[in-house]
Amino acid sequence: MADWHPSSWKSRSAAQMVDYPNQQHLQRVLTKINALPPLVTPAEIERLRFQLAAVQRNEAFLLHAGDCAESFDACTQQNISAKIGLILSFSLILIWGGRLPVVRIGRIAGQYAKPRSSGTEIIDNREVLSFRGDNVNGVDPNDRTPDPERLLSAYFHSTATLNYVRGLLTSGFASLHHPRDWSLSHVRSPALRSEFEKITQGLSDALDFSHTIGADSGRESVPFDRGGGRGVLGEIDFYTSMADQVNGIGNCSHEGLMLDWEQAMTREVDIVGSGLPSAKEKGFYNTSAHFLWVGDRTRQLDGAHIEYFRGIRNPIGIKVGPSLENAELIKLLQIVNPNKEGGRVTLITRYGAGKIGDHLAGHIDAVKRAQHPVVWVCDPMHGNTLTSSSGFKTRNFGTIISELTSCISIHAACGSRLGGVSLEFTGELNDEGFSVTECLGGSMELSEEQLGLRYQSFCDPRLNFEQSLDVAFLISNYFKEERFGDKGENGIYAALGGRNTV
């Protein structure tokens, strides 16, 4: 890595870059950001690498979830609590069925930028710059000039979000002794409520038994919890896209899109907690997030984003779509992980339900032949976006499930295993306590006519609370069937218990 530096990406062609009209203003802001405290620490980043290596060995499952793009206005107590509650509820269902630890990485406290297919768009018969996320410009067509001050605002909104997440999780919000506090009060599906109540009742009985025999009086650190013992009953490890990890909680992720920002948040420090022979060896860490990923639009082999990603020690994700050839995928892995280190690379597949059968098996075979260690994660959302007859950007729950179940089946047929899921979902409720209406179908049987009732996303459509738990039960019940020896495809679909998925 002698030829790499946080600014070496500037010698390469960069896609999706923001054109700031005042470069001097931008540099002043970046200098300020570079002097601000890190949002995450190297020890936390190394610990996440260790846990992702466990996912690679099928010793844990990865849940990567949150908003497609966050907004500053959504940085509220209610929204953050709802999001964390949904992530905890989802992961509890997975743990119950799979009997595996769940590594949680949230798209939260930093996912403020979005790539766009075009630099401009037509609104009210006039051409304006495309909205690139709250850390670039505004949703209002009259507020589309990129403003560097928004980067500083993103930093402080991330800080506020992380502070509240840490406070929530260290104050007992994540306690397994009272998961009902994560709230199903607004869920209208009797089947969902009944299934979740079965899990919480079973958990309560197990905890009572553990208390009776004294098993919960304390425990020693286990390898999965390297970095210090954690009270498994009292708190849950949680990684988010710009989060800290107080008492084993809180890690974070975002798309590494804006390289000026990423460079400003990169620090060279001693490599800690990695098990390397020399504690004095230095490395470069992006301290804005524990986990960053590179998207379909920015993963060019000779591009600026891959040049930046290859030099940081953070675990990274790579979006893998239909346009990525097998040979190109292997070249990417060789660039970003030449030493084939465990926990370093997560491949997030997003083909679309109609294309996954044409591409996934080839990608799996190529990676196996190259002997690269990766975490395989399914993103069943991004390849299945459509526009409804009423003009709303949406996704069909049945199509999302189709890609997810196909992904599980193809991995099994290839002698591989799905290591995680990447979902865009939200626990947000409106003032009347109702979930958002952005994706069709699910146990609530959301129709096109209902999309406009509570459509709140300013970017991509998200699964709501009920639809998210539908997915959680599907995966959980599949793993449970697998544990008991039933691996049939019918078992995958039956995991929804006969509920309407379209």
mmCIF file of C-alpha atoms in Angstrom, residues 287-423:
data_model
loop_
_atom_site.group_PDB
_atom_site.id
_atom_site.type_symbol
_atom_site.label_atom_id
_atom_site.label_comp_id
_atom_site.label_asym_id
_atom_site.label_seq_id
_atom_site.Cartn_x
_atom_site.Cartn_y
_atom_site.Cartn_z
ATOM 1 C CA THR A 287 -13.825 7.155 10.857
ATOM 2 C CA SER A 288 -17.214 8.263 9.523
ATOM 3 C CA ALA A 289 -18.543 4.683 9.454
ATOM 4 C CA HIS A 290 -17.677 1.146 10.415
ATOM 5 C CA PHE A 291 -18.793 -0.256 7.065
ATOM 6 C CA LEU A 292 -18.898 1.441 3.645
ATOM 7 C CA TRP A 293 -20.054 0.129 0.319
ATOM 8 C CA VAL A 294 -19.451 1.010 -3.317
ATOM 9 C CA GLY A 295 -22.433 1.040 -5.655
ATOM 10 C CA ASP A 296 -23.194 -0.211 -9.143
ATOM 11 C CA ARG A 297 -22.536 3.240 -10.619
ATOM 12 C CA THR A 298 -19.102 3.786 -8.994
ATOM 13 C CA ARG A 299 -17.287 0.426 -8.982
ATOM 14 C CA GLN A 300 -15.179 0.977 -12.112
ATOM 15 C CA LEU A 301 -11.916 -0.988 -11.861
ATOM 16 C CA ASP A 302 -9.781 2.057 -12.698
ATOM 17 C CA GLY A 303 -12.104 4.584 -11.063
ATOM 18 C CA ALA A 304 -11.627 6.893 -8.117
ATOM 19 C CA HIS A 305 -13.962 5.056 -5.752
ATOM 20 C CA ILE A 306 -12.228 1.687 -6.028
ATOM 21 C CA GLU A 307 -8.888 3.474 -5.658
ATOM 22 C CA TYR A 308 -10.094 4.979 -2.382
ATOM 23 C CA PHE A 309 -11.741 1.792 -1.099
ATOM 24 C CA ARG A 310 -8.647 -0.350 -1.612
ATOM 25 C CA GLY A 311 -6.666 1.635 0.951
ATOM 26 C CA ILE A 312 -8.922 1.794 4.008
ATOM 27 C CA ARG A 313 -9.052 -0.936 6.657
ATOM 28 C CA ASN A 314 -12.828 -0.733 7.096
ATOM 29 C CA PRO A 315 -14.814 -3.744 5.980
ATOM 30 C CA ILE A 316 -16.406 -2.817 2.665
ATOM 31 C CA GLY A 317 -19.351 -3.852 0.551
ATOM 32 C CA ILE A 318 -19.567 -4.119 -3.231
ATOM 33 C CA LYS A 319 -22.926 -3.989 -5.009
ATOM 34 C CA VAL A 320 -23.109 -6.818 -7.550
ATOM 35 C CA GLY A 321 -25.629 -6.487 -10.377
ATOM 36 C CA PRO A 322 -26.372 -7.993 -13.807
ATOM 37 C CA SER A 323 -23.833 -5.727 -15.537
ATOM 38 C CA LEU A 324 -20.879 -7.138 -13.561
ATOM 39 C CA GLU A 325 -19.040 -9.826 -15.493
ATOM 40 C CA ASN A 326 -17.482 -12.744 -13.615
ATOM 41 C CA ALA A 327 -13.931 -11.779 -14.569
ATOM 42 C CA GLU A 328 -14.510 -8.161 -13.551
ATOM 43 C CA LEU A 329 -15.790 -9.260 -10.143
ATOM 44 C CA ILE A 330 -12.618 -11.249 -9.500
ATOM 45 C CA LYS A 331 -10.441 -8.308 -10.574
ATOM 46 C CA LEU A 332 -12.353 -6.097 -8.135
ATOM 47 C CA LEU A 333 -11.722 -8.546 -5.303
ATOM 48 C CA GLN A 334 -8.038 -8.733 -6.161
ATOM 49 C CA ILE A 335 -7.765 -4.939 -6.038
ATOM 50 C CA VAL A 336 -9.582 -4.345 -2.748
ATOM 51 C CA ASN A 337 -8.509 -7.538 -0.953
ATOM 52 C CA PRO A 338 -5.254 -8.811 -2.488
ATOM 53 C CA ASN A 339 -4.272 -10.719 0.663
ATOM 54 C CA LYS A 340 -7.663 -12.432 0.879
ATOM 55 C CA GLU A 341 -8.311 -11.278 4.439
ATOM 56 C CA GLY A 342 -11.400 -12.563 6.195
ATOM 57 C CA GLY A 343 -14.120 -10.057 7.086
ATOM 58 C CA ARG A 344 -12.888 -7.538 4.552
ATOM 59 C CA VAL A 345 -15.401 -7.837 1.652
ATOM 60 C CA THR A 346 -19.171 -8.258 1.560
ATOM 61 C CA LEU A 347 -20.827 -8.834 -1.818
ATOM 62 C CA ILE A 348 -24.336 -7.352 -1.931
ATOM 63 C CA THR A 349 -26.201 -8.917 -4.854
ATOM 64 C CA ARG A 350 -29.065 -6.969 -6.486
ATOM 65 C CA TYR A 351 -30.117 -8.465 -9.787
ATOM 66 C CA GLY A 352 -33.908 -8.304 -9.842
ATOM 67 C CA ALA A 353 -36.195 -11.302 -9.527
ATOM 68 C CA GLY A 354 -36.207 -11.871 -13.279
ATOM 69 C CA LYS A 355 -32.418 -11.804 -13.663
ATOM 70 C CA ILE A 356 -30.995 -13.506 -10.598
ATOM 71 C CA GLY A 357 -31.169 -16.934 -12.224
ATOM 72 C CA ASP A 358 -28.967 -15.736 -15.080
ATOM 73 C CA HIS A 359 -26.152 -14.289 -12.974
ATOM 74 C CA LEU A 360 -25.855 -15.380 -9.334
ATOM 75 C CA ALA A 361 -24.624 -18.940 -9.897
ATOM 76 C CA GLY A 362 -21.852 -17.708 -12.204
ATOM 77 C CA HIS A 363 -20.720 -15.107 -9.685
ATOM 78 C CA ILE A 364 -20.693 -17.690 -6.884
ATOM 79 C CA ASP A 365 -18.667 -20.125 -8.990
ATOM 80 C CA ALA A 366 -16.129 -17.453 -10.016
ATOM 81 C CA VAL A 367 -15.551 -16.374 -6.414
ATOM 82 C CA LYS A 368 -15.204 -19.969 -5.237
ATOM 83 C CA ARG A 369 -12.666 -20.724 -7.954
ATOM 84 C CA ALA A 370 -10.649 -17.623 -7.047
ATOM 85 C CA GLN A 371 -10.810 -18.654 -3.355
ATOM 86 C CA HIS A 372 -11.727 -15.190 -2.168
ATOM 87 C CA PRO A 373 -13.402 -15.070 1.264
ATOM 88 C CA VAL A 374 -16.598 -13.002 1.048
ATOM 89 C CA VAL A 375 -19.911 -12.529 2.812
ATOM 90 C CA TRP A 376 -22.797 -13.085 0.392
ATOM 91 C CA VAL A 377 -25.711 -10.732 1.061
ATOM 92 C CA CYS A 378 -28.981 -10.448 -0.853
ATOM 93 C CA ASP A 379 -30.443 -7.020 -1.620
ATOM 94 C CA PRO A 380 -33.883 -7.945 -3.027
ATOM 95 C CA MET A 381 -35.006 -4.329 -3.201
ATOM 96 C CA HIS A 382 -32.997 -2.369 -5.768
ATOM 97 C CA GLY A 383 -33.501 -4.616 -8.769
ATOM 98 C CA ASN A 384 -37.275 -4.683 -8.326
ATOM 99 C CA THR A 385 -38.345 -1.042 -8.445
ATOM 100 C CA LEU A 386 -41.276 -0.025 -10.644
ATOM 101 C CA THR A 387 -43.684 2.867 -11.185
ATOM 102 C CA SER A 388 -47.302 2.269 -10.246
ATOM 103 C CA SER A 389 -50.213 3.297 -12.457
ATOM 104 C CA SER A 390 -50.798 6.148 -10.015
ATOM 105 C CA GLY A 391 -47.255 7.429 -10.582
ATOM 106 C CA PHE A 392 -45.633 6.302 -7.326
ATOM 107 C CA LYS A 393 -42.200 4.705 -7.326
ATOM 108 C CA THR A 394 -42.808 1.381 -5.595
ATOM 109 C CA ARG A 395 -41.815 -2.252 -5.170
ATOM 110 C CA ASN A 396 -43.976 -5.370 -5.076
ATOM 111 C CA PHE A 397 -43.539 -7.452 -1.935
ATOM 112 C CA GLY A 398 -44.092 -10.661 -3.882
ATOM 113 C CA THR A 399 -41.226 -9.796 -6.269
ATOM 114 C CA ILE A 400 -38.933 -8.970 -3.347
ATOM 115 C CA ILE A 401 -39.704 -12.362 -1.798
ATOM 116 C CA SER A 402 -39.177 -14.053 -5.162
ATOM 117 C CA GLU A 403 -35.620 -12.723 -5.453
ATOM 118 C CA LEU A 404 -34.838 -13.559 -1.837
ATOM 119 C CA THR A 405 -36.091 -17.135 -2.071
ATOM 120 C CA SER A 406 -34.331 -17.641 -5.413
ATOM 121 C CA CYS A 407 -31.126 -16.353 -3.827
ATOM 122 C CA ILE A 408 -31.390 -18.873 -0.965
ATOM 123 C CA SER A 409 -32.094 -21.724 -3.381
ATOM 124 C CA ILE A 410 -29.282 -20.845 -5.810
ATOM 125 C CA HIS A 411 -26.745 -20.587 -3.020
ATOM 126 C CA ALA A 412 -27.816 -24.011 -1.742
ATOM 127 C CA ALA A 413 -27.563 -25.522 -5.231
ATOM 128 C CA CYS A 414 -24.058 -24.078 -5.642
ATOM 129 C CA GLY A 415 -22.809 -25.411 -2.308
ATOM 130 C CA SER A 416 -22.805 -21.885 -0.920
ATOM 131 C CA ARG A 417 -24.885 -20.129 1.723
ATOM 132 C CA LEU A 418 -26.588 -16.787 1.946
ATOM 133 C CA GLY A 419 -24.852 -14.846 4.719
ATOM 134 C CA GLY A 420 -27.207 -11.913 5.130
ATOM 135 C CA VAL A 421 -29.814 -9.528 3.760
ATOM 136 C CA SER A 422 -29.719 -5.829 2.884
ATOM 137 C CA LEU A 423 -33.113 -4.157 3.163
#
